[in-house]
Amino acid sequence: MSRQSLSKAHEKIKELSWEPTFATPARKYATDYTFEHAPKKDPLKQVLRSYFPMEEEKDQRVFGAMDGAIRGNMFRQVQERWMEWQKLFLSIIPFPEISAARAMPLAISAVPNPEIHNGLAVQMIDEVRHSTIQQNLKRLYMNHYIDPAGFDGSLRYFHSDYCGTIGRQFGEGFITGDAITAANIYLTIVAETAFTNTLFVAMPAEAAANGDYLLPTVFHSVQSDESRHISNGYSILLMALADEANRPLLERDLRYAWWNNHRVVDAAIGTFIEYGTKDRRKDRESYAEMWRRWIYDDYYRSYLMPLEKYGLVIPHDLVEEAWNQIWNKGYVHEVAQFFATGWEVNYWRIDPMTDEDFEWFEHKYPGWYNKYGKWWENYNRLRYPGSDHGPIAFEDVDYQYPHRCWTCMVPCLVREDMVMDEVDGQVRTYCSEPCWWTDKHAFRPEYQGRPTPSMGRLTGKREWETLYHNWDLADICQDMGIVRDDGRTLIPQPHLDLEDPKKLWTLDDFRGHPFPSPNVTLNAMTPEERQAFADDYRKGGPAGRPKDSAEEFRRRVEKVG
Amino acid sequence: MVTTVQEKKEGASAPRPQFTNAEAGALEFPSSTSREYNYYKPARLRRTVYEDVTVEVQPDPEHYLSQGWLYAFADGQAGYPQEWTVLRSSNWHAFRDPNEEWERTIYVHSARVVHQIGQSIENARLNKAFARWDPSWVRQVEGHVGAWAHAEHGLGMHVFVPAQRDAPTNMHNNAISVNSMHKLRFAQDLILYNLALSEEFDDFDGARHRQVWMQDPAWQGVRELVERLTAIRDWAEAVFVTNFVFEPLVGVLFRSRFVMQVAAPHGDFTTPTVVGAGEADYARDLRCSRDMFALLVNDAAHAEHNRQTLQEWLGRWTPPAVEAARRLQPLWSQPNQRLVRFEDSFGEADTQYRSQIRELGLDAPEEA
């Protein structure tokens, strides 16, 4: 279809909508935003006559590459360290994708603009495409990669695992609560416009460096649909900005969406890229460098800041703090260390770090070894089962098991930032002030004295450990189903050595390790005990050091200068 | 500039391929042959690609969702509440789309349809076939076929798109989203066909379809019904009534019993091609809806409740659908060649409607 005929066709399909006179579409999803003064903004021109053949052509290329990968024995060259993390990533991502499809009626219902409705309906089927193509990629990995365990039970584990849940909130954030908060600001303005850059561009590049060229093939095909979605979101944002009454809601939602995306996506993708790779070339970009390029420069400076002239209040402080977290507070390293601490209840294997890894981290993040090196050496030392030790989470390795953030559900890993408060009759911990604010003030029926009856609520058993308070570790693993088909060997392992069965941890190695819930324990304390605990907790870190050890660490660092 | 590029290439490093031997079968160990998604039971002996890419993607607290839904609406409802329809099921997860629609099939099918329509119109243009159309028929296509595009668009955008947010499983919602795209694509096929005809006939009024849809008394019953369907909150009611009541009594009546029968005798072989694609999509969507609702009327615990509910819906929605159909009667007498009588066409549509209802084990209201 020529450009000219596409424009004509686009104009013509606008004739399809009409103002109903007998009955109006059911208002299923509420919003506190108003669009009474909004000028109608057109998103990108999208006509199904050209859309379907275009997508079919993209599919041909994807499926051709899949065939090629199998015929060319791609799996002889993929790094197991990388592929293991895909068991987590590909268990998570099809759900946010399909949630984005389900989010489209929320936006359609809220925004009175038929031109945008067309774009959103096309986005809906795009998202069905993304979800199923990703499930299919995982299926191929399961069929052709050496260790299918973890891929085989993927969605069962995703729905019941502490890491999966962190990712699941990302998708649930699209489909629930205020229609514009969820389907526009959280999904499109922040998740798709900012963070798909690291999800679907930066991460696939790392996959290729680890011998896996199928992930880039599939995810770049997915990413090529995102520009249309970004255009949909931008049009709705401009319409919302036309109404003065929306400004405080936009400010609230941008703060929530930005910070939650940062906490969730940077935790996961940062870990995959930094700790899931074997590519330790000194001139390859670190996650921090990628973030600076894709998020800070391309999104924040080029997309978000220009919106200030339309009256949008940009959360500059939170953008700078996100960078501070990544660069100065070691957020990604803290998360990776936590995932490795909790290897016992994962559904993938985590490779120990080697001297080459240490050297790369020190080169990219000066001071890394002093903070994290010793712990990873312990991880390496404890990687095989033995009668003299249990799994690392139960050994004395100078690591205090963290409390979980009630809002983003990533634990409170940057210890100094932890906030404790009694909310809804329960003592909760938060990883940071913005996450505390999200629960305490943003997701409430009133905001800054203004009724916000459409705003969603945080629900669910948000601390995973509560489910298994004081259960024996072996029983937890059995309940989660993360046991291999011999009925005793575990799917998760803290190494990649499959050759020797003696090196593989079994349920028997886990017996006798009760697993208490930090939140249940916290709520059982007296107020004085709790306060003392929180004060000590905030003095801990980095790398999970308890207070005393942390103070010793800081003294040493100050001495060295 | 060239020198700079060369220098950069020479200076930059590249990842080194390594032989890892990480392919399936390289080693035997526990679970080394566990190469099927083991968290669901396939409908038949062999699991299908469709099932693998669809089942359990949408979580369910009654299955594996141990921490429950993490966000709720203001009223406390979260995720995909089963209460968003009054119908009940002992096992919503038993449903499988008989068309097995997933990414690959959706695009292959729809791309093929738009190619077919494009080629058909282009052939007609090259062969000057439009010149052979009976002038009375041109007016029918201009007004009535154009008006039908609105019905398809309204149902696609405001019945099926919202319904795919609401059903309790991914199998339901993906199938409903495909249904919505069929409708939206068909609406665009028709309106762009209208645009193509505006360029072929000097006196073709490309805007008249809107006037007919909004004002022609023959169409106001259809428009009212479409608008009322979009106002239904219960996703299952909206899908059921559209595919089992509106479609056979009004959609098939207009598309198959009128346009497809009357076009050819007026020298028109392209309109049936365009409209036929929509008709074929409906057949596909009906097959899916039939399986979706058959499970509910035969449910081990809730069959009676569901039958009663569906009967109530038939009782409520059949009369306005019949009324909308009957108000279309003047269309049958407008073309020069009157080869089919409205009563015959309606009789055939009514027979199809009754047959589809009977297949579900339900009774069509007498009035129809």
mmCIF file of N, CA, C and O in Angstrom, chain A residues 351-384:
data_model
loop_
_atom_site.group_PDB
_atom_site.id
_atom_site.type_symbol
_atom_site.label_atom_id
_atom_site.label_comp_id
_atom_site.label_asym_id
_atom_site.label_seq_id
_atom_site.Cartn_x
_atom_site.Cartn_y
_atom_site.Cartn_z
ATOM 1 N N ASP A 351 24.609 -20.014 37.883
ATOM 2 C CA ASP A 351 26.031 -20.295 37.764
ATOM 3 C C ASP A 351 26.833 -19.413 38.730
ATOM 4 O O ASP A 351 26.567 -18.218 38.826
ATOM 5 N N PRO A 352 27.798 -19.966 39.457
ATOM 6 C CA PRO A 352 28.649 -19.110 40.303
ATOM 7 C C PRO A 352 29.465 -18.143 39.436
ATOM 8 O O PRO A 352 29.676 -18.386 38.240
ATOM 9 N N MET A 353 29.921 -17.063 40.052
ATOM 10 C CA MET A 353 30.784 -16.115 39.350
ATOM 11 C C MET A 353 32.241 -16.588 39.435
ATOM 12 O O MET A 353 32.647 -17.170 40.439
ATOM 13 N N THR A 354 33.003 -16.325 38.391
ATOM 14 C CA THR A 354 34.401 -16.765 38.323
ATOM 15 C C THR A 354 35.338 -15.564 38.443
ATOM 16 O O THR A 354 34.885 -14.419 38.495
ATOM 17 N N ASP A 355 36.613 -15.834 38.428
ATOM 18 C CA ASP A 355 37.582 -14.730 38.492
ATOM 19 C C ASP A 355 37.389 -13.765 37.331
ATOM 20 O O ASP A 355 37.543 -12.551 37.484
ATOM 21 N N GLU A 356 37.079 -14.310 36.166
ATOM 22 C CA GLU A 356 36.873 -13.444 34.994
ATOM 23 C C GLU A 356 35.670 -12.513 35.217
ATOM 24 O O GLU A 356 35.693 -11.335 34.848
ATOM 25 N N ASP A 357 34.629 -13.081 35.835
ATOM 26 C CA ASP A 357 33.462 -12.249 36.153
ATOM 27 C C ASP A 357 33.841 -11.163 37.147
ATOM 28 O O ASP A 357 33.474 -9.993 36.993
ATOM 29 N N PHE A 358 34.593 -11.563 38.186
ATOM 30 C CA PHE A 358 34.999 -10.593 39.212
ATOM 31 C C PHE A 358 35.762 -9.427 38.573
ATOM 32 O O PHE A 358 35.531 -8.268 38.901
ATOM 33 N N GLU A 359 36.648 -9.764 37.660
ATOM 34 C CA GLU A 359 37.482 -8.746 37.028
ATOM 35 C C GLU A 359 36.615 -7.768 36.231
ATOM 36 O O GLU A 359 36.818 -6.555 36.250
ATOM 37 N N TRP A 360 35.628 -8.349 35.534
ATOM 38 C CA TRP A 360 34.740 -7.496 34.716
ATOM 39 C C TRP A 360 33.922 -6.572 35.614
ATOM 40 O O TRP A 360 33.800 -5.375 35.346
ATOM 41 N N PHE A 361 33.364 -7.134 36.677
ATOM 42 C CA PHE A 361 32.550 -6.307 37.574
ATOM 43 C C PHE A 361 33.391 -5.183 38.178
ATOM 44 O O PHE A 361 32.948 -4.044 38.301
ATOM 45 N N GLU A 362 34.617 -5.517 38.576
ATOM 46 C CA GLU A 362 35.476 -4.499 39.172
ATOM 47 C C GLU A 362 35.803 -3.402 38.160
ATOM 48 O O GLU A 362 35.869 -2.217 38.511
ATOM 49 N N HIS A 363 35.969 -3.825 36.898
ATOM 50 C CA HIS A 363 36.271 -2.852 35.842
ATOM 51 C C HIS A 363 35.072 -1.930 35.599
ATOM 52 O O HIS A 363 35.229 -0.717 35.441
ATOM 53 N N LYS A 364 33.883 -2.520 35.583
ATOM 54 C CA LYS A 364 32.690 -1.728 35.262
ATOM 55 C C LYS A 364 32.138 -0.985 36.470
ATOM 56 O O LYS A 364 31.546 0.081 36.333
ATOM 57 N N TYR A 365 32.260 -1.596 37.634
ATOM 58 C CA TYR A 365 31.719 -0.999 38.864
ATOM 59 C C TYR A 365 32.827 -0.987 39.910
ATOM 60 O O TYR A 365 32.882 -1.883 40.773
ATOM 61 N N PRO A 366 33.728 -0.006 39.851
ATOM 62 C CA PRO A 366 34.868 -0.010 40.779
ATOM 63 C C PRO A 366 34.396 -0.151 42.232
ATOM 64 O O PRO A 366 33.445 0.509 42.651
ATOM 65 N N GLY A 367 35.042 -1.027 42.970
ATOM 66 C CA GLY A 367 34.659 -1.276 44.365
ATOM 67 C C GLY A 367 33.739 -2.476 44.508
ATOM 68 O O GLY A 367 33.381 -2.867 45.622
ATOM 69 N N TRP A 368 33.372 -3.085 43.366
ATOM 70 C CA TRP A 368 32.431 -4.206 43.402
ATOM 71 C C TRP A 368 32.978 -5.351 44.268
ATOM 72 O O TRP A 368 32.246 -5.901 45.088
ATOM 73 N N TYR A 369 34.263 -5.678 44.063
ATOM 74 C CA TYR A 369 34.782 -6.857 44.753
ATOM 75 C C TYR A 369 34.717 -6.695 46.275
ATOM 76 O O TYR A 369 34.330 -7.621 46.994
ATOM 77 N N ASN A 370 35.076 -5.513 46.748
ATOM 78 C CA ASN A 370 35.038 -5.289 48.202
ATOM 79 C C ASN A 370 33.653 -5.525 48.773
ATOM 80 O O ASN A 370 33.505 -6.006 49.890
ATOM 81 N N LYS A 371 32.663 -5.162 48.008
ATOM 82 C CA LYS A 371 31.292 -5.299 48.511
ATOM 83 C C LYS A 371 30.757 -6.719 48.336
ATOM 84 O O LYS A 371 30.162 -7.293 49.233
ATOM 85 N N TYR A 372 30.921 -7.267 47.131
ATOM 86 C CA TYR A 372 30.198 -8.500 46.787
ATOM 87 C C TYR A 372 31.096 -9.730 46.606
ATOM 88 O O TYR A 372 30.603 -10.857 46.575
ATOM 89 N N GLY A 373 32.380 -9.496 46.426
ATOM 90 C CA GLY A 373 33.275 -10.584 46.047
ATOM 91 C C GLY A 373 33.276 -11.744 47.045
ATOM 92 O O GLY A 373 33.167 -12.916 46.669
ATOM 93 N N LYS A 374 33.381 -11.402 48.329
ATOM 94 C CA LYS A 374 33.477 -12.450 49.343
ATOM 95 C C LYS A 374 32.221 -13.338 49.330
ATOM 96 O O LYS A 374 32.306 -14.568 49.454
ATOM 97 N N TRP A 375 31.076 -12.691 49.186
ATOM 98 C CA TRP A 375 29.828 -13.471 49.220
ATOM 99 C C TRP A 375 29.781 -14.448 48.031
ATOM 100 O O TRP A 375 29.415 -15.614 48.189
ATOM 101 N N TRP A 376 30.195 -13.989 46.849
ATOM 102 C CA TRP A 376 30.165 -14.876 45.679
ATOM 103 C C TRP A 376 31.208 -15.994 45.810
ATOM 104 O O TRP A 376 31.009 -17.093 45.287
ATOM 105 N N GLU A 377 32.281 -15.705 46.538
ATOM 106 C CA GLU A 377 33.251 -16.781 46.797
ATOM 107 C C GLU A 377 32.617 -17.838 47.700
ATOM 108 O O GLU A 377 32.815 -19.041 47.513
ATOM 109 N N ASN A 378 31.836 -17.374 48.668
ATOM 110 C CA ASN A 378 31.099 -18.320 49.515
ATOM 111 C C ASN A 378 30.071 -19.109 48.702
ATOM 112 O O ASN A 378 29.882 -20.308 48.917
ATOM 113 N N TYR A 379 29.422 -18.435 47.793
ATOM 114 C CA TYR A 379 28.436 -19.109 46.948
ATOM 115 C C TYR A 379 29.118 -20.247 46.180
ATOM 116 O O TYR A 379 28.599 -21.368 46.079
ATOM 117 N N ASN A 380 30.281 -19.931 45.672
ATOM 118 C CA ASN A 380 31.054 -20.922 44.921
ATOM 119 C C ASN A 380 31.469 -22.090 45.841
ATOM 120 O O ASN A 380 31.332 -23.261 45.487
ATOM 121 N N ARG A 381 31.908 -21.752 47.046
ATOM 122 C CA ARG A 381 32.355 -22.772 48.003
ATOM 123 C C ARG A 381 31.210 -23.716 48.394
ATOM 124 O O ARG A 381 31.414 -24.912 48.577
ATOM 125 N N LEU A 382 30.015 -23.176 48.474
ATOM 126 C CA LEU A 382 28.879 -23.962 48.960
ATOM 127 C C LEU A 382 28.019 -24.524 47.838
ATOM 128 O O LEU A 382 26.873 -24.927 48.066
ATOM 129 N N ARG A 383 28.571 -24.561 46.613
ATOM 130 C CA ARG A 383 27.694 -24.888 45.483
ATOM 131 C C ARG A 383 27.281 -26.358 45.417
ATOM 132 O O ARG A 383 26.235 -26.679 44.871
ATOM 133 N N TYR A 384 28.073 -27.237 45.959
ATOM 134 C CA TYR A 384 27.705 -28.665 45.940
ATOM 135 C C TYR A 384 27.185 -29.071 47.320
ATOM 136 O O TYR A 384 27.647 -28.542 48.333
#
